[in-house]
Each structure stands twice: as structure tokens, then as C-alpha cells.
Coordinates of N, CA and C in Angstrom, one line a residue:
X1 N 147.3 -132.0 -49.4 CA 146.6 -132.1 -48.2 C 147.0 -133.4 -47.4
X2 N 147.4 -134.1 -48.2 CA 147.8 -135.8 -47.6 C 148.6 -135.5 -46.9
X3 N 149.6 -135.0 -47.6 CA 151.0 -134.6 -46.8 C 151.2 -134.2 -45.2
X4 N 150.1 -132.8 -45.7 CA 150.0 -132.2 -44.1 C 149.7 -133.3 -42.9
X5 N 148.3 -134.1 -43.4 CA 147.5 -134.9 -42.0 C 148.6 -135.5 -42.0
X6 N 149.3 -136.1 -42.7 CA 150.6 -137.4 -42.7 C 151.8 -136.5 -41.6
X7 N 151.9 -135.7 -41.8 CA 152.9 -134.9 -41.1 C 152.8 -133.9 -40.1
X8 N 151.6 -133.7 -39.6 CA 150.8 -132.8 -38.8 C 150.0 -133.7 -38.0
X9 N 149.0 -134.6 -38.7 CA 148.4 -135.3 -38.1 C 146.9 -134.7 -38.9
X10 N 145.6 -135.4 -38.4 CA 144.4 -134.6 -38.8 C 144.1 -133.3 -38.3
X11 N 144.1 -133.4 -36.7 CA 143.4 -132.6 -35.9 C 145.0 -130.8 -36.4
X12 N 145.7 -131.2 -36.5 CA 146.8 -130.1 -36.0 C 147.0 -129.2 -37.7
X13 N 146.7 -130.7 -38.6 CA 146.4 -130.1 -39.9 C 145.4 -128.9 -40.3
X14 N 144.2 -129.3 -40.0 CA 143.0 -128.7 -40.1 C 143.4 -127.3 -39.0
X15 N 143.3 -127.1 -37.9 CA 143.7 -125.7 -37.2 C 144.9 -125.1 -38.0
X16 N 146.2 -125.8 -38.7 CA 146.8 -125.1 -39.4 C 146.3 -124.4 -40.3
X17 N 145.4 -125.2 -41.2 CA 144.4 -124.7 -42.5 C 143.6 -123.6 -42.3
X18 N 142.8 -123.9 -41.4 CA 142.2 -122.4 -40.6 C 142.5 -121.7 -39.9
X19 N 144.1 -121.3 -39.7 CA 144.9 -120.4 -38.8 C 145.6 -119.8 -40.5
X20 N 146.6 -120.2 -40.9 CA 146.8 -120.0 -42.3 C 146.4 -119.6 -43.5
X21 N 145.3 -120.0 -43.7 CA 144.6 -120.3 -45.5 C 143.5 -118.6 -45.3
X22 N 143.3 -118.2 -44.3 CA 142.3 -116.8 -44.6 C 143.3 -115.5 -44.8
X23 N 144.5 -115.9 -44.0 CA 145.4 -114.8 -44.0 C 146.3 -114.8 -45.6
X24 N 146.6 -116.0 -45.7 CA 147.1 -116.0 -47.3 C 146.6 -115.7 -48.2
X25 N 145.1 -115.7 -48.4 CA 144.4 -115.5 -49.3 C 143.8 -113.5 -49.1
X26 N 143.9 -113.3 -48.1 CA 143.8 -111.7 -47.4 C 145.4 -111.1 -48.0
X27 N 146.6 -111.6 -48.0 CA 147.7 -111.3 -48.5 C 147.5 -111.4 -50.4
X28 N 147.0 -111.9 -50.6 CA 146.6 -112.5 -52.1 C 146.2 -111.0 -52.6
X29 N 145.0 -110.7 -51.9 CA 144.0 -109.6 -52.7 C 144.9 -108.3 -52.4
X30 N 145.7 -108.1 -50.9 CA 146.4 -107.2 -50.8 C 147.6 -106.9 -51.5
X31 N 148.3 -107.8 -51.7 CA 150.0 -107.5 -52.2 C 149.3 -108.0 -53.8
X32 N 148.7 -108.4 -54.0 CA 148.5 -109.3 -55.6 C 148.7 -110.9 -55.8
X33 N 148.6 -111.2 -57.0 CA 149.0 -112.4 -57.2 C 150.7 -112.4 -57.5
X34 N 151.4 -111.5 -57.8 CA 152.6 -111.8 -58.6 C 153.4 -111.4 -57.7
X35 N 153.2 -110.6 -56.6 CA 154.2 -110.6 -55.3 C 154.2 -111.3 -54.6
X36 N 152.4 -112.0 -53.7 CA 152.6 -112.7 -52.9 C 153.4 -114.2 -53.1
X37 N 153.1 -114.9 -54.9 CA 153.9 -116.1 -55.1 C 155.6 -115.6 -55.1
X38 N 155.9 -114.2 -56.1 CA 156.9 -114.1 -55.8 C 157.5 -113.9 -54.5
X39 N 157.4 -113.9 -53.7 CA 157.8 -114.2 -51.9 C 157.6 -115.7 -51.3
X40 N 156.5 -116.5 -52.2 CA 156.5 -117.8 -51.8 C 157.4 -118.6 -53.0
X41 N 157.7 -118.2 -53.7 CA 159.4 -118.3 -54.9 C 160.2 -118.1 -53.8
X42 N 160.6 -117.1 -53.6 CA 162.2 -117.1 -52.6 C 162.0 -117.8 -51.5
X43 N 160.9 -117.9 -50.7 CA 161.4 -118.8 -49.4 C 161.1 -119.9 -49.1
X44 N 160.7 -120.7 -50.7 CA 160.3 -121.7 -51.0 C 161.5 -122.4 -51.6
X45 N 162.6 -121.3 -52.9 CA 163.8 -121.5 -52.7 C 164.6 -121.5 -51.3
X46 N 164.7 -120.9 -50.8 CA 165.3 -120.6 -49.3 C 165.4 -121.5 -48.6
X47 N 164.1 -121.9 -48.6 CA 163.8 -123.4 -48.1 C 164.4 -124.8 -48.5
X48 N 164.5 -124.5 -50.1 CA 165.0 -125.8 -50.3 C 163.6 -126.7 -50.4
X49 N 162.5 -126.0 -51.2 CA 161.7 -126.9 -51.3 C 160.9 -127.2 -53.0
X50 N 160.9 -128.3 -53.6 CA 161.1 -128.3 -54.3 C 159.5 -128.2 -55.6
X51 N 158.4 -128.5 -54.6 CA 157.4 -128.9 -54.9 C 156.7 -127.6 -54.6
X52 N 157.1 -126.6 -53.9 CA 156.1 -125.1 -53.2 C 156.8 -124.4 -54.4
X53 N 158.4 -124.5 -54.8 CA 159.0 -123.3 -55.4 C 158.1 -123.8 -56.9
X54 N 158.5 -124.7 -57.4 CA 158.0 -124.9 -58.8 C 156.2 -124.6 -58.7
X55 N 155.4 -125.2 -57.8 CA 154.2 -124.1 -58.1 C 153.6 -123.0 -58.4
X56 N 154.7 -122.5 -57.3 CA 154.8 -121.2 -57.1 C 155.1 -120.7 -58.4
X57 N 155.9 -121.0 -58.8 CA 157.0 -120.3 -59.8 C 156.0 -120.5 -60.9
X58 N 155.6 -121.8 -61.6 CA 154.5 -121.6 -62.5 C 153.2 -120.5 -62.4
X59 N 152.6 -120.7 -61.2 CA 151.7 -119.3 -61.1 C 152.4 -118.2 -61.2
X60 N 153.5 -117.7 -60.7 CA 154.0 -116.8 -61.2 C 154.3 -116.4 -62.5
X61 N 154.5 -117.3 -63.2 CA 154.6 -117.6 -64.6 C 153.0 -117.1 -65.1
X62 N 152.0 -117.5 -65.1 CA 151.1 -117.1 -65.5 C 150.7 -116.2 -65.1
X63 N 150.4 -115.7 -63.8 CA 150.2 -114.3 -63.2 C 150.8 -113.5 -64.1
X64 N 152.0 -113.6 -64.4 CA 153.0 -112.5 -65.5 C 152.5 -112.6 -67.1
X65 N 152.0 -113.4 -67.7 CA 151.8 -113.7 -68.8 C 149.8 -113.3 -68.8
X66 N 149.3 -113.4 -67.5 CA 148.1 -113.0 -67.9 C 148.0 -111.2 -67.7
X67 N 148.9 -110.8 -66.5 CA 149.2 -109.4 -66.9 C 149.6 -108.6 -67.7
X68 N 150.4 -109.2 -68.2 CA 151.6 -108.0 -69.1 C 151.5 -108.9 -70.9
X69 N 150.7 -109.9 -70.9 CA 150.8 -110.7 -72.2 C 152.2 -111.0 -72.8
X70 N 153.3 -111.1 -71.8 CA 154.8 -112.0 -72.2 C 155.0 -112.7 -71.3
X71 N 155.6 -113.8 -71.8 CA 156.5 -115.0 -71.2 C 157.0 -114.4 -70.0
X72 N 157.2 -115.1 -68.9 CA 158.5 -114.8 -67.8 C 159.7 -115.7 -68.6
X73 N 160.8 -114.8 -68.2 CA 162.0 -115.2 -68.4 C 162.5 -116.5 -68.9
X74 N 162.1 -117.1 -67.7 CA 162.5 -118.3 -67.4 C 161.6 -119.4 -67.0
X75 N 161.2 -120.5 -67.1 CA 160.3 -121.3 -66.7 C 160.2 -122.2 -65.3
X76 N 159.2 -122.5 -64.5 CA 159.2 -123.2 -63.0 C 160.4 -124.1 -63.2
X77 N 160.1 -124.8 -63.5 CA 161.1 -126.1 -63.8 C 163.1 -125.3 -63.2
X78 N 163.2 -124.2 -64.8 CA 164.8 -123.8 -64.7 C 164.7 -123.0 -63.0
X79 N 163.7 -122.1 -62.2 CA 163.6 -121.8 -61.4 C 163.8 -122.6 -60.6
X80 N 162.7 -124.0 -59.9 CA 162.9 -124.4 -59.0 C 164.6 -125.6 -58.6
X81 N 165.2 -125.1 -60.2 CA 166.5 -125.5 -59.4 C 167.6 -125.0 -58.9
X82 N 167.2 -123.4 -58.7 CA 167.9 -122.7 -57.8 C 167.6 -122.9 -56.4
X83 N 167.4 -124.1 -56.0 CA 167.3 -124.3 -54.1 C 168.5 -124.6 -53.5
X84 N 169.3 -124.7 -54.2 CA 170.5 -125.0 -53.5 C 171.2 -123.9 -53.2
X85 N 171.3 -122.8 -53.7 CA 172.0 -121.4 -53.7 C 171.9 -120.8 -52.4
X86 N 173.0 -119.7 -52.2 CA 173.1 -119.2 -50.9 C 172.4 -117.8 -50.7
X87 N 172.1 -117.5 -49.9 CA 170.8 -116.5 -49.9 C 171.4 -115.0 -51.0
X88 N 172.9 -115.1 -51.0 CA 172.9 -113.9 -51.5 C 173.0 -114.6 -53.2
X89 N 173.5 -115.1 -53.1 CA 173.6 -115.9 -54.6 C 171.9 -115.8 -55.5
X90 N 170.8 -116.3 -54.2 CA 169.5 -116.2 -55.2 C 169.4 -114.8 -54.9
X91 N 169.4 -113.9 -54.0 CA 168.9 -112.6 -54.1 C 169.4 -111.9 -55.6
X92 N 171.0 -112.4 -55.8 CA 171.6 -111.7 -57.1 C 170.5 -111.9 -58.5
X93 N 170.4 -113.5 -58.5 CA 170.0 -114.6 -59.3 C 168.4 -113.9 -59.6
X94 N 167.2 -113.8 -58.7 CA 166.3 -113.1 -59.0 C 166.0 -111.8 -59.0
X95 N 167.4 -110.7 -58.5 CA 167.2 -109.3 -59.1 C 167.4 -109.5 -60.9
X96 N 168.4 -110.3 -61.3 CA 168.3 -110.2 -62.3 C 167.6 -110.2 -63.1
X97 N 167.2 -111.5 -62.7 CA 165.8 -112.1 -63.4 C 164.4 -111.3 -63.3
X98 N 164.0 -110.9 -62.1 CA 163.2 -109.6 -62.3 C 163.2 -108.3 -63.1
X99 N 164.6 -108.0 -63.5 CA 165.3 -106.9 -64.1 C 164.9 -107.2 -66.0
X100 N 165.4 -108.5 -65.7 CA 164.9 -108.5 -67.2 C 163.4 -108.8 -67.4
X101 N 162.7 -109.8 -66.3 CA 161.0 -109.3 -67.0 C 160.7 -108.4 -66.7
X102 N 161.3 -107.0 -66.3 CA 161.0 -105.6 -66.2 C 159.6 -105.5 -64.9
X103 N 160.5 -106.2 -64.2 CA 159.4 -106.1 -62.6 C 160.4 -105.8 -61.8
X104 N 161.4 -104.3 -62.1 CA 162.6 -104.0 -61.4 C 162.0 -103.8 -59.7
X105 N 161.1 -102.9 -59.6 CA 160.3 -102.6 -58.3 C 159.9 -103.8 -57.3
X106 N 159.7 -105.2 -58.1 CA 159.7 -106.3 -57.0 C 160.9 -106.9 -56.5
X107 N 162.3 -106.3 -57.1 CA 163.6 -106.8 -56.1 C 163.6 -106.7 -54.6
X108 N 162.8 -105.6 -54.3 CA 162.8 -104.6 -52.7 C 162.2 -106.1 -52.1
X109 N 161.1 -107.1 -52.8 CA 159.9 -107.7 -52.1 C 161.1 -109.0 -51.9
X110 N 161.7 -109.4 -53.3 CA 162.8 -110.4 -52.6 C 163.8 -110.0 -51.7
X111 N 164.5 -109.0 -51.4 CA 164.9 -108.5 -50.1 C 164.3 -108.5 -48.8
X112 N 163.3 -108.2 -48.8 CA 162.6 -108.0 -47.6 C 162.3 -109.8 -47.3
X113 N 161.8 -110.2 -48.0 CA 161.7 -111.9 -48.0 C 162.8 -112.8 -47.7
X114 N 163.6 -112.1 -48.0 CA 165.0 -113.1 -47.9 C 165.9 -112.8 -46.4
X115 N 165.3 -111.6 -46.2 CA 165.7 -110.9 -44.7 C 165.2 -111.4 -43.6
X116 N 163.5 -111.5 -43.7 CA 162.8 -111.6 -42.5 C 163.4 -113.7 -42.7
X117 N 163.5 -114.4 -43.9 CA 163.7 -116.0 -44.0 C 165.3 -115.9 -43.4
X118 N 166.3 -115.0 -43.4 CA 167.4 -115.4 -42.7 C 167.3 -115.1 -41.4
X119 N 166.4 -114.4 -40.8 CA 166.0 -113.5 -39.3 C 167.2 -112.1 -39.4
X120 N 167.2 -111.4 -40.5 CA 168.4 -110.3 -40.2 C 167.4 -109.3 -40.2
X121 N 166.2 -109.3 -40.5 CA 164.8 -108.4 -40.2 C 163.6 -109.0 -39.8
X122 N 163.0 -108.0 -38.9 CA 161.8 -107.8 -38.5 C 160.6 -107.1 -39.4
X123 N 159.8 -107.5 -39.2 CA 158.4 -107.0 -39.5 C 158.5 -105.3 -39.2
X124 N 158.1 -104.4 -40.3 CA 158.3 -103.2 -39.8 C 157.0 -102.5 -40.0
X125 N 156.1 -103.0 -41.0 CA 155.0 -102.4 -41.5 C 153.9 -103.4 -42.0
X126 N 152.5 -103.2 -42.0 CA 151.7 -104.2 -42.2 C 152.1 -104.8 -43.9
X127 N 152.3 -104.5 -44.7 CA 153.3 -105.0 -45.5 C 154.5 -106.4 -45.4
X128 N 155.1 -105.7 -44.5 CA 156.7 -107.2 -44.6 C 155.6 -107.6 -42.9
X129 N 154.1 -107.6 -42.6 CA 154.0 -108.3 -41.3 C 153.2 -109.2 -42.2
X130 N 153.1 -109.4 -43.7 CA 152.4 -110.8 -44.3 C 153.8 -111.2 -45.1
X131 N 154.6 -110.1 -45.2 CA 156.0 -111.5 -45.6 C 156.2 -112.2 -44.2
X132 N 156.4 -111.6 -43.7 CA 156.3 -112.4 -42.2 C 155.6 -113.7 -42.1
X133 N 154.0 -113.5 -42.0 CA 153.5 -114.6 -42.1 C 153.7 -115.1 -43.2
X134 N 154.1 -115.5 -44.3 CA 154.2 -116.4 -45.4 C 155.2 -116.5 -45.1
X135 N 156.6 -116.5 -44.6 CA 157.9 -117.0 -44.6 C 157.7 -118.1 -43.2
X136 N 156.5 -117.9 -42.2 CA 156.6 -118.9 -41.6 C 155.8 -120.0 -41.7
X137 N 154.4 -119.6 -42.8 CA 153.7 -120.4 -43.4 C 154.4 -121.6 -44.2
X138 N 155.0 -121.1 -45.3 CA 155.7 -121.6 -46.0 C 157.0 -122.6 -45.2
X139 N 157.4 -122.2 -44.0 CA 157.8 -122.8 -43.5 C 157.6 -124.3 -43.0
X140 N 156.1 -124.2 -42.9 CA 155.5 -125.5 -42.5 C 155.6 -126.4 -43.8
X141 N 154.8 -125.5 -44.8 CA 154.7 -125.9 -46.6 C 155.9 -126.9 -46.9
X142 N 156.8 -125.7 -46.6 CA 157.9 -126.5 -47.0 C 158.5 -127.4 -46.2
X143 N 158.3 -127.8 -45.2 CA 159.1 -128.7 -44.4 C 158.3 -130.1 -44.9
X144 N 157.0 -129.9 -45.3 CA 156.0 -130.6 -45.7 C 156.4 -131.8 -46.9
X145 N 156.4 -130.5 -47.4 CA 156.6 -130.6 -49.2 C 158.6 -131.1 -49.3
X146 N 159.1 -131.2 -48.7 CA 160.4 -131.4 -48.3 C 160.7 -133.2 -47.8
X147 N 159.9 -133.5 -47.0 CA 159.7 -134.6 -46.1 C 158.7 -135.4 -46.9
X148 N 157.7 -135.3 -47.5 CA 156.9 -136.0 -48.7 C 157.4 -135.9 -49.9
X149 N 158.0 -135.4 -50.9 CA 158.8 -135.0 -51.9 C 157.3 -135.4 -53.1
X150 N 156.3 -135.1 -52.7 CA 155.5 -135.4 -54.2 C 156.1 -134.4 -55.1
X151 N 156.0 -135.1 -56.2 CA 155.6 -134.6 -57.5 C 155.2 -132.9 -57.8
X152 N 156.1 -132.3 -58.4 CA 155.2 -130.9 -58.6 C 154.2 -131.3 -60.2
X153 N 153.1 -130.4 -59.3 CA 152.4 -130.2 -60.7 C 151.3 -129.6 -61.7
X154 N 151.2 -128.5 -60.8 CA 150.6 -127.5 -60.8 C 151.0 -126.2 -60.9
X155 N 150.5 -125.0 -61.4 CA 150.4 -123.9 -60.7 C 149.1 -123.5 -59.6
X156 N 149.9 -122.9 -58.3 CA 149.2 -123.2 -57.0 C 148.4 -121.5 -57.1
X157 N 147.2 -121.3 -58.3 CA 146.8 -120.6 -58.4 C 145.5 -120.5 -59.4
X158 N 144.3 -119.6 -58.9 CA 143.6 -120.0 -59.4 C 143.3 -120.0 -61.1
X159 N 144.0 -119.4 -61.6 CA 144.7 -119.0 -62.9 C 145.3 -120.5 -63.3
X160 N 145.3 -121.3 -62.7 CA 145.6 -122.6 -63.2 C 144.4 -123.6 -63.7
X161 N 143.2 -123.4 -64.0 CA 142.4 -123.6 -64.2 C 141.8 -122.9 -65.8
X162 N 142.9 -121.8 -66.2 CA 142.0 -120.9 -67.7 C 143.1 -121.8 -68.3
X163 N 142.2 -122.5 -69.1 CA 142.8 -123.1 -70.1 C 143.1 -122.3 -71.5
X164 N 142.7 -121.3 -71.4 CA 143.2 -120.8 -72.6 C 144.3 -120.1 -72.3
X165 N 144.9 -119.7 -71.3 CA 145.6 -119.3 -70.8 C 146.9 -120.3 -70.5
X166 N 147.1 -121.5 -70.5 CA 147.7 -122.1 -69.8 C 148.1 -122.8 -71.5
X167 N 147.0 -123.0 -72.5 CA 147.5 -123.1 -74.1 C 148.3 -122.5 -74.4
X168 N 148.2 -120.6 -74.3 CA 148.8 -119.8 -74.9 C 150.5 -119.9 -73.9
X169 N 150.3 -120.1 -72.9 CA 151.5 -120.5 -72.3 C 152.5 -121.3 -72.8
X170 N 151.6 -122.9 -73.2 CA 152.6 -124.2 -73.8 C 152.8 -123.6 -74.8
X171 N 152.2 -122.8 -75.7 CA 152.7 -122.7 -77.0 C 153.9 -121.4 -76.9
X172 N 153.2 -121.0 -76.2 CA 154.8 -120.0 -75.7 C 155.9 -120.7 -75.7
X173 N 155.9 -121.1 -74.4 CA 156.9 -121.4 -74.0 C 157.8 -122.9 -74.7
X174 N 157.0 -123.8 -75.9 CA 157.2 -124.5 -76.7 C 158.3 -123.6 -77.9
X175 N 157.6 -122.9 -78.0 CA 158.5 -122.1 -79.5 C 159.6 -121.0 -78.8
X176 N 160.0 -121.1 -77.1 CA 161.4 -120.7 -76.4 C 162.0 -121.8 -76.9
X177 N 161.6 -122.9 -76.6 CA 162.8 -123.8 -76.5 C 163.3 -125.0 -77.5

């Protein structure tokens, strides 16, 4: 939040917050938890930001491990260092990666996300009209998060809070590596 007033100002912050934060959270209950972060993963990579993608990417991480009870692939951390890559490079990078945690069906959602973040598509259905808004929300996020460079260190989800969930995680993800 510091970030924003620092970078927005008070007044321009707070109308962001309540222009933004009902629709995201309306995208949340609609698309899910593991599409909507996976969409704020790519254009958070896209972006080049380093503090939105690794949150993201950890909730996503546990979104997947509270649904399906396995590990994702790969951890926030190895993810959010794909920001440097070129849009086709991460599109390859997370079909695959979705292919092996067997979420083949969410490739279409990195496509469509990585289309409307290069402008080679438009909004065509109330569907890609909340990738829409999240690729310009995130846009702010990340210019934010980009220009402040805090510290990641969270998952930006409420699933970041079950601790027994976020145990079963470390100990997971302890005996990967």
C-alpha cells in the first residue's frame, strides 16, 4: 500500500483501490483462484515485475497444492525469474510448465493473457473482458512494484494465512530440493 500513495499519491491511490480491488476480487470467485493468479503470473512476468510475479506465483503454488494435493512444478522464486523472456519464449516456458502440472486446459488462459498484454487482441467475451482488466490493473501493480522494488514475500492470497497448509508446502517443497 506504501508503494501505491508513494507513487500515485493518497487521493489517486485510494480511487485506484476502489475502482480495482471489487472487480478483482469479482474475477477471483468467477475465473477461480488458480486462473485468475495464473494471468497475474504472465503479465506480471510480461511486465517484468518482480515482486507481483513471485506472489502471485506462490499463491498459485498453493491454490494447486490445496486443490489437487501436489506440489506445482516449480517454485515462485524459479518462476519469478522468467521476467526477462520474450513473450513467445514465456508462452512456450508456461505451456510447458502447465503441461506437466497437468493444467493442460489453462495454456488457452496464458494465450489470451499474453495477447490482450502485447495488444495483438481484444476483449472478445466477458471472460478475456477480466483478463482485460487485470492486464491493466496489473499494469499499475507492476509499474508500482517495479519502481519500489520491495521485497517479495508473500503469497498474495488468502490461502496465505492456513498454516497448515503453507507447513505441508515447506515440507514439500524442502524434500524437492
Amino acid at each position: 500500500m506504501a508503494p501505491m500513495v508513494e507513487q500515485l499519491g493518497p487521493f489517486r491511490a485510494i480511487v485506484w483501490f476502489a475502482a480495482n480491488m471489487p472487480r478483482y476480487e469479482r474475477t477471483l470467485r468467477v475465473l477461480g483462484p488458480l486462473r485468475t493468479h495464473l494471468v497475474a503470473v504472465t503479465v506480471s512476468l510480461h511486465n517484468g515485475c518482480r515482486y507481483c510475479t513471485y506472489g502471485h506465483a506462490y499463491a498459485l503454488e498453493l491454490v494447486h497444492l490445496h486443490e489437487r494435493d501436489v506440489l506445482f512444478p516449480i517454485d515462485a522464486q524459479t518462476l519469478a525469474d522468467w521476467r526477462e523472456l520474450s513473450p513467445v519464449e514465456l508462452r512456450d516456458r508456461l505451456r510447458d510448465l502447465l503441461q506437466e502440472a497437468g493444467l493442460h486446459r489453462e495454456v488457452l488462459w496464458v494465450d489470451r493473457t499474453l495477447a490482450m498484454a502485447t495488444g495483438a487482441q481484444r476483449p472478445m467475451d466477458g471472460d478475456e473482458a477480466r483478463i482485460a482488466h487485470l492486464v491493466r490493473m496489473f499494469g499499475v501493480l507492476n509499474a508500482v512494484g517495479i519502481a519500489a522494488q520491495p521485497e517479495p514475500d508473500e503469497a498474495h492470497d488468502p490461502l496465505n494465512k492456513d498454516v497448515a497448509l503453507k507447513s505441508r508446502y515447506s515440507e514439500l517443497r524442502a524434500a524437492v530440493r
